[in-house]
PDB file of C-alpha atoms in Angstrom:
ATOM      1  CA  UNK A 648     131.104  75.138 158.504  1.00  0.00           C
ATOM      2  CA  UNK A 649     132.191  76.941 155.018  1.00  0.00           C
ATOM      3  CA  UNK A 650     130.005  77.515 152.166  1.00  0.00           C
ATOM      4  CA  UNK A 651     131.710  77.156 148.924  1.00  0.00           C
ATOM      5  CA  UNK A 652     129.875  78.996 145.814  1.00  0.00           C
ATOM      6  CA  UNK A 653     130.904  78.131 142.769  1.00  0.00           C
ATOM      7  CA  UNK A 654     130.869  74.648 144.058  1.00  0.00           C
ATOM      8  CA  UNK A 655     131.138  73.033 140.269  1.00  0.00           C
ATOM      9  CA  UNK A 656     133.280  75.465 138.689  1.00  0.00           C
ATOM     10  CA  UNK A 657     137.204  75.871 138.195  1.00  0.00           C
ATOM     11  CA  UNK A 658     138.181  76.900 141.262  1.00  0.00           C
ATOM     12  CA  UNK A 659     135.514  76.926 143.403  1.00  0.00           C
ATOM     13  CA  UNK A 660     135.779  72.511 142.766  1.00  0.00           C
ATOM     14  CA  UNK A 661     138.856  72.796 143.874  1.00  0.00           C
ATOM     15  CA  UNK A 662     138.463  74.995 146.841  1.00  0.00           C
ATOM     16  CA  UNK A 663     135.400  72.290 147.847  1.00  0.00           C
ATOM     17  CA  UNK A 664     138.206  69.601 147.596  1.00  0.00           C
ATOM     18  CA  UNK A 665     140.829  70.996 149.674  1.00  0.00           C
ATOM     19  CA  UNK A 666     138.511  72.206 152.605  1.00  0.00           C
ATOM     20  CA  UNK A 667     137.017  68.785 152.482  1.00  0.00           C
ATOM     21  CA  UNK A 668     140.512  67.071 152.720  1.00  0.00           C
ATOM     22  CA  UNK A 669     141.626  69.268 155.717  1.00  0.00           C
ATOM     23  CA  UNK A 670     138.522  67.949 157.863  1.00  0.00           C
ATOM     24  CA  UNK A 671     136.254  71.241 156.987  1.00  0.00           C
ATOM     25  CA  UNK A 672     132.582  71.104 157.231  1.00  0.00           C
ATOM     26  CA  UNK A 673     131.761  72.294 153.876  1.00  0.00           C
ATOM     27  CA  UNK A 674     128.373  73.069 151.998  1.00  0.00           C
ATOM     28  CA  UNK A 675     129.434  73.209 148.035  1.00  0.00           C
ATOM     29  CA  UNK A 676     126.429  75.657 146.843  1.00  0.00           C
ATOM     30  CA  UNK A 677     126.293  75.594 142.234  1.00  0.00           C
ATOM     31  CA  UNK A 678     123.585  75.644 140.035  1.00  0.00           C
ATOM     32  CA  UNK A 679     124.172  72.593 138.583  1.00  0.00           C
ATOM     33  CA  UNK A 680     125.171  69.447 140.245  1.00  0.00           C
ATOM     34  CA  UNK A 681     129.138  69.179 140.956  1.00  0.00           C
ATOM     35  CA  UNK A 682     130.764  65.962 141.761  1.00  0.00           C
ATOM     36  CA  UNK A 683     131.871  66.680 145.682  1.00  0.00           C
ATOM     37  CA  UNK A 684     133.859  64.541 148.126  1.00  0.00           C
ATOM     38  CA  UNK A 685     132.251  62.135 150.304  1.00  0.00           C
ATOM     39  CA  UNK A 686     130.740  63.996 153.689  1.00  0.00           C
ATOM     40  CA  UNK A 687     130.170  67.453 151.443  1.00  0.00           C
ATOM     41  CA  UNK A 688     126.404  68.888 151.217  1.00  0.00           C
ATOM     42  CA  UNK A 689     125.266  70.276 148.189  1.00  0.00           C
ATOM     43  CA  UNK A 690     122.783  72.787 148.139  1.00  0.00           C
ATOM     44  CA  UNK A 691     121.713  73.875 144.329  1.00  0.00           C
ATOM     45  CA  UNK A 692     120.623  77.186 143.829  1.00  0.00           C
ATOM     46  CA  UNK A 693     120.765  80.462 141.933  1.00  0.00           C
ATOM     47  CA  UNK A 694     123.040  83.206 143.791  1.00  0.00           C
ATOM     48  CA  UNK A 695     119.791  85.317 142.340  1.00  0.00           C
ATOM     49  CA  UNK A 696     117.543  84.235 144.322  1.00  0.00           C
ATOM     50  CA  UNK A 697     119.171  85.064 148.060  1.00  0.00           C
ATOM     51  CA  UNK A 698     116.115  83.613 150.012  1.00  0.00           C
ATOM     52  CA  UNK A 699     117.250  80.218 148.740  1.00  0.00           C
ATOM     53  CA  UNK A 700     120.392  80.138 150.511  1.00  0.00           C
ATOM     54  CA  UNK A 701     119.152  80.390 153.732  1.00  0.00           C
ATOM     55  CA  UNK A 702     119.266  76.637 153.984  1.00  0.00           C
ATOM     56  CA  UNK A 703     123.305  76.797 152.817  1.00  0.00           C
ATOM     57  CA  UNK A 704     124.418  79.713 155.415  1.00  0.00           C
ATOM     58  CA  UNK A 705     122.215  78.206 158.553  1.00  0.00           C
ATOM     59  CA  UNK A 706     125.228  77.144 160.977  1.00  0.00           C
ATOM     60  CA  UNK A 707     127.983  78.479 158.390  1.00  0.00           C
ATOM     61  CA  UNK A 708     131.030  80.529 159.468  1.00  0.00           C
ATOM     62  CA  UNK A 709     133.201  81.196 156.807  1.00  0.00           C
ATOM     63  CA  UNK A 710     132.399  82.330 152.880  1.00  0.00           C
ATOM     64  CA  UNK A 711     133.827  82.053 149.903  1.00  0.00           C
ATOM     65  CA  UNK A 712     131.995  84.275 147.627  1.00  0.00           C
ATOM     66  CA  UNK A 713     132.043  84.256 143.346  1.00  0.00           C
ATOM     67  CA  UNK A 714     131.309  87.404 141.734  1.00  0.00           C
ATOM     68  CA  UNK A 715     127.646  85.794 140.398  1.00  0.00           C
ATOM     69  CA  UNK A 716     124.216  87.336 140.693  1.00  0.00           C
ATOM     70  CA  UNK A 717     123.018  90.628 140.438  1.00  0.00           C
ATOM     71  CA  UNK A 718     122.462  91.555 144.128  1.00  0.00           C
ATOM     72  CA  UNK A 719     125.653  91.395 146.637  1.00  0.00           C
ATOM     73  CA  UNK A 720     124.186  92.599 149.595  1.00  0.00           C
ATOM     74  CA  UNK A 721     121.504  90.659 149.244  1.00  0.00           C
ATOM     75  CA  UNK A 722     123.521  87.146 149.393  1.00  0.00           C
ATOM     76  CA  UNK A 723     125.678  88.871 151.778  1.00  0.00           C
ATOM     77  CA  UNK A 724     122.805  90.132 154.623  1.00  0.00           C
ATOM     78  CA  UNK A 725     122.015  86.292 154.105  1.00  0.00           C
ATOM     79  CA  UNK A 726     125.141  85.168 155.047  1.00  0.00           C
ATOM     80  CA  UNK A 727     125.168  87.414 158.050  1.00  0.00           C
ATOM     81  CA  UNK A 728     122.010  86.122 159.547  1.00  0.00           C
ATOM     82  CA  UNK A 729     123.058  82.301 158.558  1.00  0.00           C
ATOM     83  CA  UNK A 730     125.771  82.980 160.994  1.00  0.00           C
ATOM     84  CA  UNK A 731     128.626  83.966 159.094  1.00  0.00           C
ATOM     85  CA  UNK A 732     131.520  86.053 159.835  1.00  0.00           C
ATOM     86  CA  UNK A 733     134.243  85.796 157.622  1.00  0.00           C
ATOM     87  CA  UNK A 734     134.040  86.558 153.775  1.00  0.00           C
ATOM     88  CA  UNK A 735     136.294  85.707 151.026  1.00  0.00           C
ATOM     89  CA  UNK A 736     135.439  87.293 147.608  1.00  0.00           C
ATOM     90  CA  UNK A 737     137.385  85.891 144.153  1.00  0.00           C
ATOM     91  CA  UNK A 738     137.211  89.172 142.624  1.00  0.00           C
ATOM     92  CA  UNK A 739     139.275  90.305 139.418  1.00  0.00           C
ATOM     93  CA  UNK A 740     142.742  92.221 139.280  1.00  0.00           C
ATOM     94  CA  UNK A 741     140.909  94.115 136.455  1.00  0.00           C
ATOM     95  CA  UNK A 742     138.326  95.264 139.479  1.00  0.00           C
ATOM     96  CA  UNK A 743     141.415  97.100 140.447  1.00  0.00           C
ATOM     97  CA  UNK A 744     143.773  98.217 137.173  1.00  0.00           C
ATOM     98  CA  UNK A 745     140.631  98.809 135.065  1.00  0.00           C
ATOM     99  CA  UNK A 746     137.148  99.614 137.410  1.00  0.00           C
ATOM    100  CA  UNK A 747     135.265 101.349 134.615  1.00  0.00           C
ATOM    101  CA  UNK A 748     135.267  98.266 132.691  1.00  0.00           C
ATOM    102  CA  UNK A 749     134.914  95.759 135.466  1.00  0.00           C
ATOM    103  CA  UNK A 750     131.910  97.028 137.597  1.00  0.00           C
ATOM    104  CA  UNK A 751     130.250  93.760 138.465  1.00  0.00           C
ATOM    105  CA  UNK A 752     133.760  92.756 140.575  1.00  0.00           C
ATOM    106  CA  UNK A 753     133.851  96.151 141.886  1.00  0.00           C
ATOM    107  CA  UNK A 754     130.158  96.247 142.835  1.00  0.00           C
ATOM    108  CA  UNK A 755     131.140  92.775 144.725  1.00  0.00           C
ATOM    109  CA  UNK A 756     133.901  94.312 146.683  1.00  0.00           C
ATOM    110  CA  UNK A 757     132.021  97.231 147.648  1.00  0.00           C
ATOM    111  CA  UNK A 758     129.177  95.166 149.026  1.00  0.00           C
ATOM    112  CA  UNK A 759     132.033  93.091 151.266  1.00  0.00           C
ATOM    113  CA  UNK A 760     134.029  95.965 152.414  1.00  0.00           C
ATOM    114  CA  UNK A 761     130.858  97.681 153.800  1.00  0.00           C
ATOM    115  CA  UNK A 762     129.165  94.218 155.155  1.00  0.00           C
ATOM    116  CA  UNK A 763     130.406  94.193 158.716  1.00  0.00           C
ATOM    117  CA  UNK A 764     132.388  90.847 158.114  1.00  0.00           C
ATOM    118  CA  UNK A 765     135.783  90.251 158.310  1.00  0.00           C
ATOM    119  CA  UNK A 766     136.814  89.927 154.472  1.00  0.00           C
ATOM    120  CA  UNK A 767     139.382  88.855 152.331  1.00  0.00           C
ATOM    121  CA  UNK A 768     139.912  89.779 148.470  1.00  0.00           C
ATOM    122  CA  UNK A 769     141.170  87.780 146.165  1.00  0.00           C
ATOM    123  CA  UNK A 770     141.859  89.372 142.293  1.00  0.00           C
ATOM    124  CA  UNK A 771     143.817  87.073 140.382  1.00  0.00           C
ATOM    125  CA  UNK A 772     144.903  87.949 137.372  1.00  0.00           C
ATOM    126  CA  UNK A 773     144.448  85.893 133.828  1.00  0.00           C
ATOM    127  CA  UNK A 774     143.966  82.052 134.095  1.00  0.00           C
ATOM    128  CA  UNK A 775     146.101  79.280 133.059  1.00  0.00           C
ATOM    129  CA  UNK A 776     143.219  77.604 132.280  1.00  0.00           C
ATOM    130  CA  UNK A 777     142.250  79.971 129.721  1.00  0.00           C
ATOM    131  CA  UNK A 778     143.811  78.500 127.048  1.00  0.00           C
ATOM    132  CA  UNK A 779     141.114  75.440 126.916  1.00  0.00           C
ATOM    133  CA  UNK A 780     139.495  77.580 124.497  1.00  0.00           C
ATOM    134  CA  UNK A 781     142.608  76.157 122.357  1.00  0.00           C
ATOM    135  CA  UNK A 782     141.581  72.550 122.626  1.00  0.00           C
ATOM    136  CA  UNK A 783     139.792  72.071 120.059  1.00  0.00           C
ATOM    137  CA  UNK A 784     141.917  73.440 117.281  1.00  0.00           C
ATOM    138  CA  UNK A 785     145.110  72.497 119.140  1.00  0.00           C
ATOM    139  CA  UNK A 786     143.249  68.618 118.887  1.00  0.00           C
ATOM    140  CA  UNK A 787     142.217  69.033 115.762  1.00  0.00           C
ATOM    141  CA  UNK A 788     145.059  70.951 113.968  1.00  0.00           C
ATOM    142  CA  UNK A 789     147.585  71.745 116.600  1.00  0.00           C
ATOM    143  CA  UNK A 790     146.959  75.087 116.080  1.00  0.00           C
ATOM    144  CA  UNK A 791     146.607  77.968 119.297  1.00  0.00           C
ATOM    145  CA  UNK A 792     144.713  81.272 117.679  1.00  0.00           C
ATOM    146  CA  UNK A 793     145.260  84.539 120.409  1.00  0.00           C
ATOM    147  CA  UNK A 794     145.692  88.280 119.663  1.00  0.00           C
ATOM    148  CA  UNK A 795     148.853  90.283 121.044  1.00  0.00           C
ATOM    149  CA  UNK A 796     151.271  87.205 120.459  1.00  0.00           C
ATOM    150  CA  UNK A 797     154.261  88.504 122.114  1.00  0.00           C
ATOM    151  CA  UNK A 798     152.967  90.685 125.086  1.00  0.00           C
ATOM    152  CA  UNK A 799     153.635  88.963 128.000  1.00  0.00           C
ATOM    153  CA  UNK A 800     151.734  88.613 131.323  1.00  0.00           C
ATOM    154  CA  UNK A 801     152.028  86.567 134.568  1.00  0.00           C
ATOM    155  CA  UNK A 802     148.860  83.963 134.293  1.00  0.00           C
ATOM    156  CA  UNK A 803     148.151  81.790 137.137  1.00  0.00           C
ATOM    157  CA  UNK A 804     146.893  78.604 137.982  1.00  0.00           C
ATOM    158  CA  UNK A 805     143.537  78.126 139.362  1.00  0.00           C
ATOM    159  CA  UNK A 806     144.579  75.452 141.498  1.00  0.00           C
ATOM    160  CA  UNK A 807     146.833  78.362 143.032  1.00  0.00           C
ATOM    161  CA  UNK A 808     144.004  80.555 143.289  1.00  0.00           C
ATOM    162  CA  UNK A 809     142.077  77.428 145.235  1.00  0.00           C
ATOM    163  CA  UNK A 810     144.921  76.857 147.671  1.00  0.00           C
ATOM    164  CA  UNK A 811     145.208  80.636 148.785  1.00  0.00           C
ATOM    165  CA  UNK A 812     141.608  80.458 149.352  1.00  0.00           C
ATOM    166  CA  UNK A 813     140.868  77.428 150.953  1.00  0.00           C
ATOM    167  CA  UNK A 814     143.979  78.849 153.271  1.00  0.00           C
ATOM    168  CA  UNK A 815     142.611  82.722 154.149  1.00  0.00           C
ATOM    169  CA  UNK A 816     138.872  80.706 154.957  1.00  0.00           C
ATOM    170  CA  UNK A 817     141.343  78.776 157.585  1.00  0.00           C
ATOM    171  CA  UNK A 818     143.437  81.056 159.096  1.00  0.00           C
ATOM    172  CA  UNK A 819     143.330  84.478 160.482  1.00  0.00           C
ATOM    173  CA  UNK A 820     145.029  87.010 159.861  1.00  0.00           C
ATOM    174  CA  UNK A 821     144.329  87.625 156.729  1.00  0.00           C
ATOM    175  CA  UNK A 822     141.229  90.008 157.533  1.00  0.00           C
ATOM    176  CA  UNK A 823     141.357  93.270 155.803  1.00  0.00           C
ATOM    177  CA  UNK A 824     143.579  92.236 152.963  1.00  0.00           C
ATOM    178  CA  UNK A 825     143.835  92.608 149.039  1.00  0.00           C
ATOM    179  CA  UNK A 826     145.513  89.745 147.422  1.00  0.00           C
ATOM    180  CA  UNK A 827     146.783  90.198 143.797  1.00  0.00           C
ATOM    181  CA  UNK A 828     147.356  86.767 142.756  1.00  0.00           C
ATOM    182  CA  UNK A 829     149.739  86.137 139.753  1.00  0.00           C
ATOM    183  CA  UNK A 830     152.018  83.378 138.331  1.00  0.00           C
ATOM    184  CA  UNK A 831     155.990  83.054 138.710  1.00  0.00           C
ATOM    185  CA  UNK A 832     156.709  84.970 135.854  1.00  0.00           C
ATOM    186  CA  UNK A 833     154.996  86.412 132.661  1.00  0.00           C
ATOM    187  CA  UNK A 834     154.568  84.377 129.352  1.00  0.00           C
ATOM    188  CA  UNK A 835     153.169  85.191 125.932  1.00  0.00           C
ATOM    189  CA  UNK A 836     150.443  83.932 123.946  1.00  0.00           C
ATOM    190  CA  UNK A 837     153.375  82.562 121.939  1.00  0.00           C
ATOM    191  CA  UNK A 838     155.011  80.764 124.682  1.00  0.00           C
ATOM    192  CA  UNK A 839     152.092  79.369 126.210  1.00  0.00           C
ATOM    193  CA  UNK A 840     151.446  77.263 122.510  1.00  0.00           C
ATOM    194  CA  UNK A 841     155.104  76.342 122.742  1.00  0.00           C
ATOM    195  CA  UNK A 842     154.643  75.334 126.499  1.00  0.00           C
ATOM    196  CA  UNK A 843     151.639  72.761 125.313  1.00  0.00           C
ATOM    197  CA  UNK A 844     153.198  71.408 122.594  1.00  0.00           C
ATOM    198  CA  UNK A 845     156.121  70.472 124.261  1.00  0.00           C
ATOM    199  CA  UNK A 846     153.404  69.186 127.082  1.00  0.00           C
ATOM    200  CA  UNK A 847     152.424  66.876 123.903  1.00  0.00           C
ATOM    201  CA  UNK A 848     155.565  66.096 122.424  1.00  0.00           C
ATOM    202  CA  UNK A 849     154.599  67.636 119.317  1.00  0.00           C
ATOM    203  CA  UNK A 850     154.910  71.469 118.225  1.00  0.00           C
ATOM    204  CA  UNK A 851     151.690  73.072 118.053  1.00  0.00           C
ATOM    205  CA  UNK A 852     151.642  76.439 115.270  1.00  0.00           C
ATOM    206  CA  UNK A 853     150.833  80.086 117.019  1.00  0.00           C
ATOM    207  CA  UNK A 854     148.110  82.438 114.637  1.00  0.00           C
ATOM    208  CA  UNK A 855     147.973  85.884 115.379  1.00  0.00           C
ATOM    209  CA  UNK A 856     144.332  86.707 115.959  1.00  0.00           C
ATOM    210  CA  UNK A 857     144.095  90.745 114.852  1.00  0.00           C
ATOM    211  CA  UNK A 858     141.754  92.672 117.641  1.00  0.00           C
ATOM    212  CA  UNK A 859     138.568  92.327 115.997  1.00  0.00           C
ATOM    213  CA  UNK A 860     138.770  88.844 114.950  1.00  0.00           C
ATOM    214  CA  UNK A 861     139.489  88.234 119.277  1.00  0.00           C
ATOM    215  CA  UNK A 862     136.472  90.503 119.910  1.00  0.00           C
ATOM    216  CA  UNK A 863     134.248  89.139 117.443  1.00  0.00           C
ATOM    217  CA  UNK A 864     134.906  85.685 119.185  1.00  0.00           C
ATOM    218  CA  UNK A 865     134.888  86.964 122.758  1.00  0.00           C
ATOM    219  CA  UNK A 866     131.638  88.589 122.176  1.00  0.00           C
ATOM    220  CA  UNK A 867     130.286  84.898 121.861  1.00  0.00           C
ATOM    221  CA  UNK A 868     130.378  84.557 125.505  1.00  0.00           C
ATOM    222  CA  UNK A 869     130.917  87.547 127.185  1.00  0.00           C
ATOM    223  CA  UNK A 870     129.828  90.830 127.902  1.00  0.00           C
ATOM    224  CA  UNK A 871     130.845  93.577 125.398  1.00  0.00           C
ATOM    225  CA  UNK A 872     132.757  95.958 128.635  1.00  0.00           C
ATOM    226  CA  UNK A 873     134.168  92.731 130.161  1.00  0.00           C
ATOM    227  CA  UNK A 874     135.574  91.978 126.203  1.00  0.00           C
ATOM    228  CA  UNK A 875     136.742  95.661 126.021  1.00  0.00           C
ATOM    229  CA  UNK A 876     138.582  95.534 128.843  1.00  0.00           C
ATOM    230  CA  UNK A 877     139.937  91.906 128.265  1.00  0.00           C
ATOM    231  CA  UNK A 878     141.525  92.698 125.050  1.00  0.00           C
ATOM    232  CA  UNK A 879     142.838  96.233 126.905  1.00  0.00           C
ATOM    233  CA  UNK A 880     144.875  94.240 129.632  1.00  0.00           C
ATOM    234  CA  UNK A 881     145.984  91.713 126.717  1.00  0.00           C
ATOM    235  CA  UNK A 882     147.052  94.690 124.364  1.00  0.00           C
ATOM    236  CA  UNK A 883     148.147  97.133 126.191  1.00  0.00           C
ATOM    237  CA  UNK A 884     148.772  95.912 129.915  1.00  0.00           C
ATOM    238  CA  UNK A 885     149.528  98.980 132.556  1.00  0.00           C
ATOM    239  CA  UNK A 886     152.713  98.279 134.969  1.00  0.00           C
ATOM    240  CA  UNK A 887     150.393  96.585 137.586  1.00  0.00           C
ATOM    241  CA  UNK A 888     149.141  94.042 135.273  1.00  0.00           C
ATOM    242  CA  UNK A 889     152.587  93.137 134.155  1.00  0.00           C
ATOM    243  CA  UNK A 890     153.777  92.897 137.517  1.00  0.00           C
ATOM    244  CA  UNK A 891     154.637  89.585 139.324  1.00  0.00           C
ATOM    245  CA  UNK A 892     152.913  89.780 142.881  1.00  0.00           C
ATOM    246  CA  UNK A 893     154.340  88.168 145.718  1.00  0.00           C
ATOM    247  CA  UNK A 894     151.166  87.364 147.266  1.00  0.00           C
ATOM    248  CA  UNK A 895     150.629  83.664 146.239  1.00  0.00           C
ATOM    249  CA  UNK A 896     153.947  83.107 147.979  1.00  0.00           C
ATOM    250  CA  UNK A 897     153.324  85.184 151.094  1.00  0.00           C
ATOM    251  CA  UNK A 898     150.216  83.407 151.802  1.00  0.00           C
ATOM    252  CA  UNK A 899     151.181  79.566 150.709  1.00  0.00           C
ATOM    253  CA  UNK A 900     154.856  79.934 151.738  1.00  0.00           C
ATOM    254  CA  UNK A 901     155.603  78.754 148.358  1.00  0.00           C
ATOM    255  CA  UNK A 902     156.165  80.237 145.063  1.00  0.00           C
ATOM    256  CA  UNK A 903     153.009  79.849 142.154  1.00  0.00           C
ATOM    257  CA  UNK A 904     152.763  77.349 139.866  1.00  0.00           C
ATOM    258  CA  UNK A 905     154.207  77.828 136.286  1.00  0.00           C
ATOM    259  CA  UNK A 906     153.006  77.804 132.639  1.00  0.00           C
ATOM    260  CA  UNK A 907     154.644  74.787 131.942  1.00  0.00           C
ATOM    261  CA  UNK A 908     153.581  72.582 135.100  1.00  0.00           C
ATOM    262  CA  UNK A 909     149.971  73.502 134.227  1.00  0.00           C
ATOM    263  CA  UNK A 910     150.240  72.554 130.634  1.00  0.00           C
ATOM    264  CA  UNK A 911     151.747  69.488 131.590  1.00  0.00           C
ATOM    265  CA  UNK A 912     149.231  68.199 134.365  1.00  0.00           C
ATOM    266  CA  UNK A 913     146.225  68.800 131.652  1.00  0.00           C
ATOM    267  CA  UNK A 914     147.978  67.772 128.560  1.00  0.00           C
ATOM    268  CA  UNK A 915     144.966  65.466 127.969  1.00  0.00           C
ATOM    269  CA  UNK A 916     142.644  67.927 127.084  1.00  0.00           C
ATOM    270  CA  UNK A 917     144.689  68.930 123.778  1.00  0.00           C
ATOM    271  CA  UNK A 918     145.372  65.257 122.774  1.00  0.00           C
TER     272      UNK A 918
END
């Protein structure tokens, strides 16, 4: 059996989905109910409060971990004694490129490396889906708002991120492993607008955020380091964060998903 956390979210749904289709036993663990394929057991509860899970891990074997709650070792001793043995943490490339800024992810990998399970890391770099924080004004005035217009870096598709998963929890061979996950090829703030307005048949107008208008509305909903070193990698990306990584393609056998194909599959949500 594999636990899923993150059952409801953006990948972790996903990663639920594909197990589920491939014949995996699979408990979907959230804190809020998910909709989950037919044979899938939910289990809600808090990835702060480790004693609940002990019902999820009983009989599990495989993990794939989100960087939630405030107490990795915790979560993973109870994975350990549920029956576990092999980990996979989604992580963050910045846990890598930028640790002083991303110390919950690097707290997360420390706590795997050192649990005595055979683990897998995955650090993607910057969602496609990110740029649903554009729906609304792309809806309502076909307008995409971003800082640092024209730098360029390789997003990647979540559903991407779900296969690699879903495949490393399957396989070995993978044990011991870093996996920087990127898309095919970098694309702008800019481009990305372009790319979902020809999505919608209809051009949708880039505005240059300045820095402090992308903090100030950052700061909304996340941490003030995490927003520092957000609008760090967006401004002023190092070599590695620019970088294309082979990995999606090494593990999948094919190459990532593009800009474009993502903006065109969820189109809808900037109608």
């Amino acid at each position: 059996m594999i636990v899923v956390t993150g059952a409801s979210g953006n990948v972790g749904g996903q990663v639920v989905a594909l197990l589920a289709t491939a014949g995996e036993r699979v408990t979907a663990v959230s804190r809020r109910p998910a909709e989950l394929p037919e044979g899938v057991r939910q289990v809600r509860v808090d990835l702060d409060d480790p004693a609940g899970l002990k019902d999820a891990f009983d009989g599990a074997d495989a993990l794939f971990l989100l960087v939630a709650g405030q107490d990795p070792q915790a979560i993973l001793d109870a994975a350990r004694a549920g029956g576990v043995r092999r980990v996979v943490l989604l992580s963050s490339q910045g846990a890598g490129t930028r640790p002083e800024f991303y110390r919950h992810p690097v707290a997360f990998e420390e706590a795997v490396r050192r649990s005595g399970l055979e683990w897998t890391i995955l650090r993607p770099g910057g969602f496609h889906s990110n740029v649903y924080a554009w729906a609304e004004s792309v809806r309502g005035g076909r307008t995409a708002a971003a800082p640092f217009g024209d730098i360029g870096l390789p997003t990647i598709d979540p559903a991407d991120i779900a296969e690699v998963a879903a495949t490393v929890l399957r396989e070995d061979g993978h044990a011991g492993r870093v996996y920087e996950l990127t898309g095919p090829a970098p694309t702008t703030p800019r481009d990305r607008a372009a790319a979902i307005g020809a999505a919608l048949d209809t051009p949708v107008r880039f505005a240059e955020q300045t820095r402090e208008e992308a903090r100030a509305q950052m700061l909304r909903f996340m941490p003030e380091q995490v927003v520092e070193g957000t609008l760090a990698i967006l401004g002023e990306p190092t070599d590695a964060e620019r970088r294309v990584s082979p990995d999606v393609e090494r593990v999948l056998g094919r190459a990532p998903r593009s800009f474009a194909d993502w903006a065109g599959r969820n189109a809808a949500a900037f109608r």
